């Protein structure tokens, strides 16, 4: 896999690992023999698909390279360095909250800032179209610049959707309006509901978790650093990602009824996103290969399921 499982951007290459030449930026955890390629576009981490002995070997090699670098910076057990053109993040012997804080809090905060920039651009666009000052500007050279920027923005956004669709990661039938996504809970379990222009999506089990994990970053648009840190604490107190998910998405957690995801408290949205991601990776690491393939395979099976329901 040489593209990001989350956004389909190219992950680049490294010269350090012949068995896994993927990723310009790599994170590795020698204690648990894990390697990730970090996406240059969305900054999310892609777990390597190497099997256990290969991973042990590759991690040991990365550690050798890393100890030989002179330019290193470390904060609370997590160190960053560069070997040739490859940037490395070494996860030392740290607790899960420290690791998760480093990995998720920064990214959720960054996404919130980007979300705010897009809102500001939209406001500026509305002012430009509807106010006298905007009308004045439209007759100057600025109009060409603004129109050009808007066209580029629309093309980029569309391209992103097109790439995800092409990679089989987002089926048209699954493309429910993020604002419509809701979790329905009754005594026997939960389902995910969503609406799109021509119908309804209803999913349960692994397919529901997968779609929720894909939609949450779009619905939540990031989180303040304090919110992300609180979310990590909540997961830790619950005993880990899976107990957190089991307890939260249940009759005794959110409660029986229909819960629109966009209306959930910010801490809950951040905690669900982190816990779903962690649970998915842990399943992949335990060698449940179905979980690794989930991103690619289940889009098709989900579409079949949707057709059956509809
Ligand atoms: Zn990405």
PDB file of C-alpha atoms and ligand atoms in Angstrom:
ATOM      1  CA  UNK A   1       0.000   0.000   0.000  1.00  0.00           C
ATOM      2  CA  UNK A   2       1.651   3.215  -1.065  1.00  0.00           C
ATOM      3  CA  UNK A   3      -1.275   5.575  -0.513  1.00  0.00           C
ATOM      4  CA  UNK A   4      -2.883   6.730   2.725  1.00  0.00           C
ATOM      5  CA  UNK A   5      -5.762   4.474   3.881  1.00  0.00           C
ATOM      6  CA  UNK A   6      -7.564   7.557   5.177  1.00  0.00           C
ATOM      7  CA  UNK A   7      -7.274  10.126   2.365  1.00  0.00           C
ATOM      8  CA  UNK A   8      -5.517   8.282  -0.495  1.00  0.00           C
ATOM      9  CA  UNK A   9      -2.591  10.759  -0.721  1.00  0.00           C
ATOM     10  CA  UNK A  10       0.784   9.310  -1.776  1.00  0.00           C
ATOM     11  CA  UNK A  11       2.837   8.334   1.267  1.00  0.00           C
ATOM     12  CA  UNK A  12       6.211   8.725  -0.475  1.00  0.00           C
ATOM     13  CA  UNK A  13       9.169   6.380  -0.165  1.00  0.00           C
ATOM     14  CA  UNK A  14      11.980   5.584   2.233  1.00  0.00           C
ATOM     15  CA  UNK A  15      15.399   4.067   1.538  1.00  0.00           C
ATOM     16  CA  UNK A  16      15.733   2.538   4.995  1.00  0.00           C
ATOM     17  CA  UNK A  17      13.481  -0.512   4.818  1.00  0.00           C
ATOM     18  CA  UNK A  18      13.719  -2.690   1.694  1.00  0.00           C
ATOM     19  CA  UNK A  19      10.778  -4.794   2.930  1.00  0.00           C
ATOM     20  CA  UNK A  20       8.624  -1.690   3.511  1.00  0.00           C
ATOM     21  CA  UNK A  21       9.881   1.161   1.314  1.00  0.00           C
ATOM     22  CA  UNK A  22       6.714   3.175   2.014  1.00  0.00           C
ATOM     23  CA  UNK A  23       6.564   6.568   3.760  1.00  0.00           C
ATOM     24  CA  UNK A  24       8.720   9.690   3.812  1.00  0.00           C
ATOM     25  CA  UNK A  25       7.878   9.947   7.501  1.00  0.00           C
ATOM     26  CA  UNK A  26       7.854   6.848   9.660  1.00  0.00           C
ATOM     27  CA  UNK A  27       6.822   6.330  13.256  1.00  0.00           C
ATOM     28  CA  UNK A  28       8.000   3.221  15.073  1.00  0.00           C
ATOM     29  CA  UNK A  29       7.547   1.623  18.457  1.00  0.00           C
ATOM     30  CA  UNK A  30      10.394  -0.776  19.308  1.00  0.00           C
ATOM     31  CA  UNK A  31       8.640  -2.014  22.472  1.00  0.00           C
ATOM     32  CA  UNK A  32       5.597  -3.296  20.570  1.00  0.00           C
ATOM     33  CA  UNK A  33       7.207  -3.809  17.138  1.00  0.00           C
ATOM     34  CA  UNK A  34       4.909  -1.409  15.304  1.00  0.00           C
ATOM     35  CA  UNK A  35       5.686   0.766  12.278  1.00  0.00           C
ATOM     36  CA  UNK A  36       3.505   3.423  10.680  1.00  0.00           C
ATOM     37  CA  UNK A  37       3.878   5.607   7.592  1.00  0.00           C
ATOM     38  CA  UNK A  38       2.651   9.114   8.401  1.00  0.00           C
ATOM     39  CA  UNK A  39       0.535  10.735   5.681  1.00  0.00           C
ATOM     40  CA  UNK A  40       1.982  14.047   4.415  1.00  0.00           C
ATOM     41  CA  UNK A  41      -1.512  15.381   3.646  1.00  0.00           C
ATOM     42  CA  UNK A  42      -3.838  14.377   6.501  1.00  0.00           C
ATOM     43  CA  UNK A  43      -1.080  13.497   9.022  1.00  0.00           C
ATOM     44  CA  UNK A  44      -2.847  10.302   9.991  1.00  0.00           C
ATOM     45  CA  UNK A  45      -0.808   7.174  10.669  1.00  0.00           C
ATOM     46  CA  UNK A  46      -0.910   4.102   8.411  1.00  0.00           C
ATOM     47  CA  UNK A  47       0.048   0.893  10.153  1.00  0.00           C
ATOM     48  CA  UNK A  48       2.496  -1.231   8.121  1.00  0.00           C
ATOM     49  CA  UNK A  49       1.114  -4.520   6.848  1.00  0.00           C
ATOM     50  CA  UNK A  50       4.289  -6.498   7.609  1.00  0.00           C
ATOM     51  CA  UNK A  51       3.905  -9.725   9.533  1.00  0.00           C
ATOM     52  CA  UNK A  52       5.324 -10.136  13.030  1.00  0.00           C
ATOM     53  CA  UNK A  53       8.873 -11.462  12.268  1.00  0.00           C
ATOM     54  CA  UNK A  54       9.320  -8.904   9.449  1.00  0.00           C
ATOM     55  CA  UNK A  55       8.178  -6.121  11.754  1.00  0.00           C
ATOM     56  CA  UNK A  56      10.564  -7.157  14.559  1.00  0.00           C
ATOM     57  CA  UNK A  57      13.400  -7.099  12.054  1.00  0.00           C
ATOM     58  CA  UNK A  58      12.403  -3.772  10.484  1.00  0.00           C
ATOM     59  CA  UNK A  59      11.901  -2.073  13.860  1.00  0.00           C
ATOM     60  CA  UNK A  60      15.335  -3.236  15.056  1.00  0.00           C
ATOM     61  CA  UNK A  61      16.905  -1.787  11.902  1.00  0.00           C
ATOM     62  CA  UNK A  62      15.085   1.546  12.328  1.00  0.00           C
ATOM     63  CA  UNK A  63      16.291   1.689  15.931  1.00  0.00           C
ATOM     64  CA  UNK A  64      19.899   1.206  14.768  1.00  0.00           C
ATOM     65  CA  UNK A  65      19.560   4.000  12.205  1.00  0.00           C
ATOM     66  CA  UNK A  66      17.913   6.190  14.795  1.00  0.00           C
ATOM     67  CA  UNK A  67      20.560   5.745  17.482  1.00  0.00           C
ATOM     68  CA  UNK A  68      23.196   6.733  14.921  1.00  0.00           C
ATOM     69  CA  UNK A  69      21.574  10.113  14.117  1.00  0.00           C
ATOM     70  CA  UNK A  70      22.957  13.180  15.781  1.00  0.00           C
ATOM     71  CA  UNK A  71      19.933  15.451  15.264  1.00  0.00           C
ATOM     72  CA  UNK A  72      17.331  14.259  17.701  1.00  0.00           C
ATOM     73  CA  UNK A  73      14.756  15.961  19.838  1.00  0.00           C
ATOM     74  CA  UNK A  74      12.746  14.198  22.521  1.00  0.00           C
ATOM     75  CA  UNK A  75       9.712  15.077  24.603  1.00  0.00           C
ATOM     76  CA  UNK A  76       8.466  12.714  27.292  1.00  0.00           C
ATOM     77  CA  UNK A  77       9.820   9.516  25.748  1.00  0.00           C
ATOM     78  CA  UNK A  78       8.900  10.318  22.140  1.00  0.00           C
ATOM     79  CA  UNK A  79      11.844  11.338  19.967  1.00  0.00           C
ATOM     80  CA  UNK A  80      12.017  12.834  16.493  1.00  0.00           C
ATOM     81  CA  UNK A  81      15.003  12.555  14.169  1.00  0.00           C
ATOM     82  CA  UNK A  82      16.058  12.438  10.542  1.00  0.00           C
ATOM     83  CA  UNK A  83      17.970   9.739   8.677  1.00  0.00           C
ATOM     84  CA  UNK A  84      18.820  10.892   5.168  1.00  0.00           C
ATOM     85  CA  UNK A  85      15.566  12.083   3.651  1.00  0.00           C
ATOM     86  CA  UNK A  86      13.388  10.074   6.034  1.00  0.00           C
ATOM     87  CA  UNK A  87      11.883  11.654   9.137  1.00  0.00           C
ATOM     88  CA  UNK A  88      11.548   9.249  12.045  1.00  0.00           C
ATOM     89  CA  UNK A  89       9.403   9.354  15.160  1.00  0.00           C
ATOM     90  CA  UNK A  90      10.530   6.916  17.846  1.00  0.00           C
ATOM     91  CA  UNK A  91       7.954   5.917  20.448  1.00  0.00           C
ATOM     92  CA  UNK A  92       9.875   5.069  23.614  1.00  0.00           C
ATOM     93  CA  UNK A  93       8.617   3.286  26.700  1.00  0.00           C
ATOM     94  CA  UNK A  94       5.654   5.602  27.323  1.00  0.00           C
ATOM     95  CA  UNK A  95       2.153   5.161  28.736  1.00  0.00           C
ATOM     96  CA  UNK A  96      -0.788   4.940  26.321  1.00  0.00           C
ATOM     97  CA  UNK A  97      -2.142   8.438  27.274  1.00  0.00           C
ATOM     98  CA  UNK A  98       1.262  10.042  26.506  1.00  0.00           C
ATOM     99  CA  UNK A  99       1.476   8.198  23.196  1.00  0.00           C
ATOM    100  CA  UNK A 100      -2.143   8.985  22.276  1.00  0.00           C
ATOM    101  CA  UNK A 101      -1.716  12.619  23.316  1.00  0.00           C
ATOM    102  CA  UNK A 102       1.254  12.977  21.022  1.00  0.00           C
ATOM    103  CA  UNK A 103      -0.380  11.135  18.182  1.00  0.00           C
ATOM    104  CA  UNK A 104      -3.957  12.466  18.260  1.00  0.00           C
ATOM    105  CA  UNK A 105      -4.112  15.766  20.167  1.00  0.00           C
ATOM    106  CA  UNK A 106      -1.842  17.566  17.714  1.00  0.00           C
ATOM    107  CA  UNK A 107      -3.741  16.280  14.685  1.00  0.00           C
ATOM    108  CA  UNK A 108      -7.223  17.004  16.039  1.00  0.00           C
ATOM    109  CA  UNK A 109      -6.113  20.509  16.979  1.00  0.00           C
ATOM    110  CA  UNK A 110      -4.594  21.076  13.524  1.00  0.00           C
ATOM    111  CA  UNK A 111      -7.800  19.963  11.835  1.00  0.00           C
ATOM    112  CA  UNK A 112      -9.795  22.403  13.972  1.00  0.00           C
ATOM    113  CA  UNK A 113      -7.549  25.265  12.833  1.00  0.00           C
ATOM    114  CA  UNK A 114      -7.937  24.243   9.166  1.00  0.00           C
ATOM    115  CA  UNK A 115     -11.724  24.058   9.681  1.00  0.00           C
ATOM    116  CA  UNK A 116     -11.695  27.606  11.069  1.00  0.00           C
ATOM    117  CA  UNK A 117      -9.675  28.861   8.087  1.00  0.00           C
ATOM    118  CA  UNK A 118     -12.213  27.347   5.662  1.00  0.00           C
ATOM    119  CA  UNK A 119     -15.111  28.970   7.600  1.00  0.00           C
ATOM    120  CA  UNK A 120     -13.301  32.321   7.436  1.00  0.00           C
ATOM    121  CA  UNK A 121     -12.823  31.890   3.678  1.00  0.00           C
ATOM    122  CA  UNK A 122     -16.513  31.141   3.276  1.00  0.00           C
ATOM    123  CA  UNK A 123     -17.498  34.243   5.269  1.00  0.00           C
ATOM    124  CA  UNK A 124     -15.147  36.354   3.165  1.00  0.00           C
ATOM    125  CA  UNK A 125     -16.738  34.902   0.020  1.00  0.00           C
ATOM    126  CA  UNK A 126     -20.277  35.770   1.225  1.00  0.00           C
ATOM    127  CA  UNK A 127     -19.192  39.330   2.061  1.00  0.00           C
ATOM    128  CA  UNK A 128     -17.540  39.608  -1.359  1.00  0.00           C
ATOM    129  CA  UNK A 129     -20.740  38.561  -3.139  1.00  0.00           C
ATOM    130  CA  UNK A 130     -23.341  40.430  -1.074  1.00  0.00           C
ATOM    131  CA  UNK A 131     -21.833  43.675   0.271  1.00  0.00           C
ATOM    132  CA  UNK A 132     -21.133  47.033  -1.403  1.00  0.00           C
ATOM    133  CA  UNK A 133     -17.429  46.697  -0.581  1.00  0.00           C
ATOM    134  CA  UNK A 134     -17.472  43.298  -2.278  1.00  0.00           C
ATOM    135  CA  UNK A 135     -19.178  44.807  -5.317  1.00  0.00           C
ATOM    136  CA  UNK A 136     -16.464  47.458  -5.462  1.00  0.00           C
ATOM    137  CA  UNK A 137     -13.730  44.783  -5.280  1.00  0.00           C
ATOM    138  CA  UNK A 138     -15.371  42.711  -7.997  1.00  0.00           C
ATOM    139  CA  UNK A 139     -14.545  45.431 -10.528  1.00  0.00           C
ATOM    140  CA  UNK A 140     -10.839  45.349  -9.703  1.00  0.00           C
ATOM    141  CA  UNK A 141      -8.026  42.869 -10.385  1.00  0.00           C
ATOM    142  CA  UNK A 142      -8.803  41.300  -6.998  1.00  0.00           C
ATOM    143  CA  UNK A 143     -11.853  39.632  -8.538  1.00  0.00           C
ATOM    144  CA  UNK A 144      -9.659  37.515 -10.817  1.00  0.00           C
ATOM    145  CA  UNK A 145      -7.562  36.374  -7.861  1.00  0.00           C
ATOM    146  CA  UNK A 146     -10.607  35.556  -5.723  1.00  0.00           C
ATOM    147  CA  UNK A 147     -12.416  33.715  -8.524  1.00  0.00           C
ATOM    148  CA  UNK A 148      -9.243  31.741  -9.304  1.00  0.00           C
ATOM    149  CA  UNK A 149      -8.813  30.747  -5.646  1.00  0.00           C
ATOM    150  CA  UNK A 150     -12.433  29.584  -5.391  1.00  0.00           C
ATOM    151  CA  UNK A 151     -12.171  27.504  -8.575  1.00  0.00           C
ATOM    152  CA  UNK A 152      -8.970  25.843  -7.329  1.00  0.00           C
ATOM    153  CA  UNK A 153     -10.603  25.145  -3.964  1.00  0.00           C
ATOM    154  CA  UNK A 154     -13.655  23.496  -5.578  1.00  0.00           C
ATOM    155  CA  UNK A 155     -11.496  21.367  -7.895  1.00  0.00           C
ATOM    156  CA  UNK A 156      -9.287  20.227  -4.984  1.00  0.00           C
ATOM    157  CA  UNK A 157     -12.290  19.271  -2.847  1.00  0.00           C
ATOM    158  CA  UNK A 158     -13.943  17.376  -5.691  1.00  0.00           C
ATOM    159  CA  UNK A 159     -10.695  15.587  -6.530  1.00  0.00           C
ATOM    160  CA  UNK A 160     -10.406  14.346  -2.950  1.00  0.00           C
ATOM    161  CA  UNK A 161     -13.911  12.817  -3.107  1.00  0.00           C
ATOM    162  CA  UNK A 162     -13.211  11.324  -6.532  1.00  0.00           C
ATOM    163  CA  UNK A 163      -9.966   9.690  -5.329  1.00  0.00           C
ATOM    164  CA  UNK A 164     -11.658   8.155  -2.288  1.00  0.00           C
ATOM    165  CA  UNK A 165     -14.415   6.791  -4.497  1.00  0.00           C
ATOM    166  CA  UNK A 166     -11.917   5.390  -6.998  1.00  0.00           C
ATOM    167  CA  UNK A 167      -9.985   3.654  -4.239  1.00  0.00           C
ATOM    168  CA  UNK A 168     -13.211   1.912  -3.189  1.00  0.00           C
ATOM    169  CA  UNK A 169     -13.077   3.609   0.200  1.00  0.00           C
ATOM    170  CA  UNK A 170     -16.253   5.579  -0.138  1.00  0.00           C
ATOM    171  CA  UNK A 171     -19.145   4.185  -2.119  1.00  0.00           C
ATOM    172  CA  UNK A 172     -21.738   6.566  -3.470  1.00  0.00           C
ATOM    173  CA  UNK A 173     -24.373   4.701  -1.435  1.00  0.00           C
ATOM    174  CA  UNK A 174     -22.311   5.294   1.704  1.00  0.00           C
ATOM    175  CA  UNK A 175     -21.823   8.964   1.117  1.00  0.00           C
ATOM    176  CA  UNK A 176     -24.432   9.953   3.673  1.00  0.00           C
ATOM    177  CA  UNK A 177     -24.614  13.632   4.558  1.00  0.00           C
ATOM    178  CA  UNK A 178     -22.298  13.877   7.587  1.00  0.00           C
ATOM    179  CA  UNK A 179     -24.861  15.958   9.467  1.00  0.00           C
ATOM    180  CA  UNK A 180     -27.479  13.188   9.073  1.00  0.00           C
ATOM    181  CA  UNK A 181     -25.376  10.408  10.629  1.00  0.00           C
ATOM    182  CA  UNK A 182     -27.001   9.078  13.798  1.00  0.00           C
ATOM    183  CA  UNK A 183     -26.435   6.203  16.214  1.00  0.00           C
ATOM    184  CA  UNK A 184     -29.567   4.254  17.109  1.00  0.00           C
ATOM    185  CA  UNK A 185     -29.395   2.307  20.367  1.00  0.00           C
ATOM    186  CA  UNK A 186     -31.877  -0.187  21.794  1.00  0.00           C
ATOM    187  CA  UNK A 187     -31.541  -2.907  24.425  1.00  0.00           C
ATOM    188  CA  UNK A 188     -30.220  -5.422  21.891  1.00  0.00           C
ATOM    189  CA  UNK A 189     -27.446  -3.277  20.352  1.00  0.00           C
ATOM    190  CA  UNK A 190     -26.824  -0.362  17.999  1.00  0.00           C
ATOM    191  CA  UNK A 191     -27.043   0.597  14.322  1.00  0.00           C
ATOM    192  CA  UNK A 192     -25.781   3.522  12.302  1.00  0.00           C
ATOM    193  CA  UNK A 193     -28.205   5.588  10.242  1.00  0.00           C
ATOM    194  CA  UNK A 194     -27.483   8.156   7.562  1.00  0.00           C
ATOM    195  CA  UNK A 195     -29.278   9.860   4.714  1.00  0.00           C
ATOM    196  CA  UNK A 196     -28.158  10.865   1.269  1.00  0.00           C
ATOM    197  CA  UNK A 197     -29.913  12.479  -1.643  1.00  0.00           C
ATOM    198  CA  UNK A 198     -31.593   9.265  -2.820  1.00  0.00           C
ATOM    199  CA  UNK A 199     -32.081   7.151   0.269  1.00  0.00           C
ATOM    200  CA  UNK A 200     -30.941   5.900   3.595  1.00  0.00           C
ATOM    201  CA  UNK A 201     -27.884   4.022   4.859  1.00  0.00           C
ATOM    202  CA  UNK A 202     -28.338   1.540   7.705  1.00  0.00           C
ATOM    203  CA  UNK A 203     -25.384  -0.412   9.004  1.00  0.00           C
ATOM    204  CA  UNK A 204     -24.438  -2.478  12.023  1.00  0.00           C
ATOM    205  CA  UNK A 205     -21.401  -4.349  13.353  1.00  0.00           C
ATOM    206  CA  UNK A 206     -17.997  -3.804  11.763  1.00  0.00           C
ATOM    207  CA  UNK A 207     -19.452  -1.937   8.763  1.00  0.00           C
ATOM    208  CA  UNK A 208     -21.118   0.598  11.083  1.00  0.00           C
ATOM    209  CA  UNK A 209     -17.876   1.143  12.995  1.00  0.00           C
ATOM    210  CA  UNK A 210     -15.986   1.590   9.749  1.00  0.00           C
ATOM    211  CA  UNK A 211     -18.356   4.220   8.357  1.00  0.00           C
ATOM    212  CA  UNK A 212     -18.481   6.021  11.715  1.00  0.00           C
ATOM    213  CA  UNK A 213     -14.655   6.088  11.790  1.00  0.00           C
ATOM    214  CA  UNK A 214     -14.622   7.575   8.269  1.00  0.00           C
ATOM    215  CA  UNK A 215     -17.323  10.166   8.918  1.00  0.00           C
ATOM    216  CA  UNK A 216     -16.281  11.367  12.389  1.00  0.00           C
ATOM    217  CA  UNK A 217     -13.310  13.440  11.152  1.00  0.00           C
ATOM    218  CA  UNK A 218     -15.675  15.177   8.697  1.00  0.00           C
ATOM    219  CA  UNK A 219     -18.444  15.707  11.277  1.00  0.00           C
ATOM    220  CA  UNK A 220     -16.266  16.808  14.189  1.00  0.00           C
ATOM    221  CA  UNK A 221     -13.809  19.029  12.276  1.00  0.00           C
ATOM    222  CA  UNK A 222     -11.118  18.516  14.894  1.00  0.00           C
ATOM    223  CA  UNK A 223     -10.962  19.418  18.548  1.00  0.00           C
ATOM    224  CA  UNK A 224      -9.199  21.802  20.878  1.00  0.00           C
ATOM    225  CA  UNK A 225      -6.079  20.324  22.420  1.00  0.00           C
ATOM    226  CA  UNK A 226      -7.718  20.250  25.901  1.00  0.00           C
ATOM    227  CA  UNK A 227     -10.747  18.427  24.458  1.00  0.00           C
ATOM    228  CA  UNK A 228      -8.546  15.795  22.790  1.00  0.00           C
ATOM    229  CA  UNK A 229      -6.614  15.315  26.048  1.00  0.00           C
ATOM    230  CA  UNK A 230      -9.860  14.905  27.999  1.00  0.00           C
ATOM    231  CA  UNK A 231     -11.038  12.340  25.434  1.00  0.00           C
ATOM    232  CA  UNK A 232      -7.844  10.306  25.927  1.00  0.00           C
ATOM    233  CA  UNK A 233      -8.358  10.429  29.697  1.00  0.00           C
ATOM    234  CA  UNK A 234     -11.953   9.203  29.351  1.00  0.00           C
ATOM    235  CA  UNK A 235     -10.825   6.231  27.222  1.00  0.00           C
ATOM    236  CA  UNK A 236      -8.067   5.420  29.717  1.00  0.00           C
ATOM    237  CA  UNK A 237     -10.520   5.518  32.647  1.00  0.00           C
ATOM    238  CA  UNK A 238     -12.896   3.176  30.789  1.00  0.00           C
ATOM    239  CA  UNK A 239     -10.093   0.599  30.527  1.00  0.00           C
ATOM    240  CA  UNK A 240      -9.104   1.097  26.865  1.00  0.00           C
ATOM    241  CA  UNK A 241     -10.648   1.713  23.435  1.00  0.00           C
ATOM    242  CA  UNK A 242     -12.869  -1.394  23.189  1.00  0.00           C
ATOM    243  CA  UNK A 243     -14.372  -1.152  26.710  1.00  0.00           C
ATOM    244  CA  UNK A 244     -14.894   2.585  26.062  1.00  0.00           C
ATOM    245  CA  UNK A 245     -16.764   1.912  22.791  1.00  0.00           C
ATOM    246  CA  UNK A 246     -18.800  -0.969  24.273  1.00  0.00           C
ATOM    247  CA  UNK A 247     -19.844   1.115  27.239  1.00  0.00           C
ATOM    248  CA  UNK A 248     -20.501   4.384  25.395  1.00  0.00           C
ATOM    249  CA  UNK A 249     -22.482   3.058  22.439  1.00  0.00           C
ATOM    250  CA  UNK A 250     -24.949   1.177  24.643  1.00  0.00           C
ATOM    251  CA  UNK A 251     -28.195   1.544  26.547  1.00  0.00           C
ATOM    252  CA  UNK A 252     -26.289   2.355  29.751  1.00  0.00           C
ATOM    253  CA  UNK A 253     -23.931   4.807  27.967  1.00  0.00           C
ATOM    254  CA  UNK A 254     -25.512   7.241  25.504  1.00  0.00           C
ATOM    255  CA  UNK A 255     -28.844   5.576  26.280  1.00  0.00           C
ATOM    256  CA  UNK A 256     -31.691   4.057  24.275  1.00  0.00           C
ATOM    257  CA  UNK A 257     -32.778   6.257  21.354  1.00  0.00           C
ATOM    258  CA  UNK A 258     -31.445   8.030  18.268  1.00  0.00           C
ATOM    259  CA  UNK A 259     -28.309  10.147  18.776  1.00  0.00           C
ATOM    260  CA  UNK A 260     -27.232  12.509  16.022  1.00  0.00           C
ATOM    261  CA  UNK A 261     -23.421  12.305  15.960  1.00  0.00           C
ATOM    262  CA  UNK A 262     -23.003  16.031  15.223  1.00  0.00           C
ATOM    263  CA  UNK A 263     -24.929  16.833  18.431  1.00  0.00           C
ATOM    264  CA  UNK A 264     -22.747  14.703  20.712  1.00  0.00           C
ATOM    265  CA  UNK A 265     -20.459  16.545  23.171  1.00  0.00           C
ATOM    266  CA  UNK A 266     -17.059  17.457  21.661  1.00  0.00           C
ATOM    267  CA  UNK A 267     -15.196  15.167  24.100  1.00  0.00           C
ATOM    268  CA  UNK A 268     -17.397  12.196  23.106  1.00  0.00           C
ATOM    269  CA  UNK A 269     -16.831  12.824  19.373  1.00  0.00           C
ATOM    270  CA  UNK A 270     -13.053  13.037  19.865  1.00  0.00           C
ATOM    271  CA  UNK A 271     -13.029   9.958  22.120  1.00  0.00           C
ATOM    272  CA  UNK A 272     -15.084   7.916  19.617  1.00  0.00           C
ATOM    273  CA  UNK A 273     -12.711   8.867  16.778  1.00  0.00           C
ATOM    274  CA  UNK A 274      -9.589   7.949  18.764  1.00  0.00           C
ATOM    275  CA  UNK A 275     -11.077   4.741  20.211  1.00  0.00           C
ATOM    276  CA  UNK A 276     -12.341   3.484  16.808  1.00  0.00           C
ATOM    277  CA  UNK A 277      -8.938   4.086  15.255  1.00  0.00           C
ATOM    278  CA  UNK A 278      -7.058   2.401  18.115  1.00  0.00           C
ATOM    279  CA  UNK A 279      -9.408  -0.586  18.163  1.00  0.00           C
ATOM    280  CA  UNK A 280      -9.011  -1.070  14.416  1.00  0.00           C
ATOM    281  CA  UNK A 281      -5.212  -0.997  14.642  1.00  0.00           C
ATOM    282  CA  UNK A 282      -5.100  -3.382  17.589  1.00  0.00           C
ATOM    283  CA  UNK A 283      -7.233  -5.864  15.664  1.00  0.00           C
ATOM    284  CA  UNK A 284      -4.840  -5.522  12.721  1.00  0.00           C
ATOM    285  CA  UNK A 285      -1.840  -6.128  14.983  1.00  0.00           C
ATOM    286  CA  UNK A 286      -3.376  -9.241  16.506  1.00  0.00           C
ATOM    287  CA  UNK A 287      -3.162 -10.611  12.988  1.00  0.00           C
ATOM    288  CA  UNK A 288      -6.863 -10.461  12.276  1.00  0.00           C
ATOM    289  CA  UNK A 289      -6.178  -9.882   8.611  1.00  0.00           C
ATOM    290  CA  UNK A 290      -9.815  -9.225   7.873  1.00  0.00           C
ATOM    291  CA  UNK A 291      -9.359  -6.043   9.851  1.00  0.00           C
ATOM    292  CA  UNK A 292      -6.377  -4.924   7.750  1.00  0.00           C
ATOM    293  CA  UNK A 293      -8.312  -5.523   4.554  1.00  0.00           C
ATOM    294  CA  UNK A 294     -11.418  -3.879   5.946  1.00  0.00           C
ATOM    295  CA  UNK A 295     -10.648  -0.483   4.469  1.00  0.00           C
ATOM    296  CA  UNK A 296     -10.581  -1.920   0.974  1.00  0.00           C
ATOM    297  CA  UNK A 297     -12.807  -4.973   0.987  1.00  0.00           C
ATOM    298  CA  UNK A 298     -15.760  -3.938   3.043  1.00  0.00           C
ATOM    299  CA  UNK A 299     -16.680  -0.903   0.942  1.00  0.00           C
ATOM    300  CA  UNK A 300     -17.940  -3.428  -1.584  1.00  0.00           C
ATOM    301  CA  UNK A 301     -19.621  -5.709   0.973  1.00  0.00           C
ATOM    302  CA  UNK A 302     -21.133  -2.626   2.613  1.00  0.00           C
ATOM    303  CA  UNK A 303     -22.604  -1.592  -0.733  1.00  0.00           C
ATOM    304  CA  UNK A 304     -24.092  -5.090  -1.101  1.00  0.00           C
ATOM    305  CA  UNK A 305     -25.506  -4.847   2.406  1.00  0.00           C
ATOM    306  CA  UNK A 306     -27.000  -1.453   1.643  1.00  0.00           C
ATOM    307  CA  UNK A 307     -28.654  -2.861  -1.498  1.00  0.00           C
ATOM    308  CA  UNK A 308     -30.151  -5.717   0.546  1.00  0.00           C
ATOM    309  CA  UNK A 309     -31.560  -3.323   3.099  1.00  0.00           C
ATOM    310  CA  UNK A 310     -32.870  -0.901   0.536  1.00  0.00           C
TER     311      UNK A 310
HETATM  312 ZN1  LIG B   1      -3.874  10.851   4.510  1.00  0.00          ZN
END
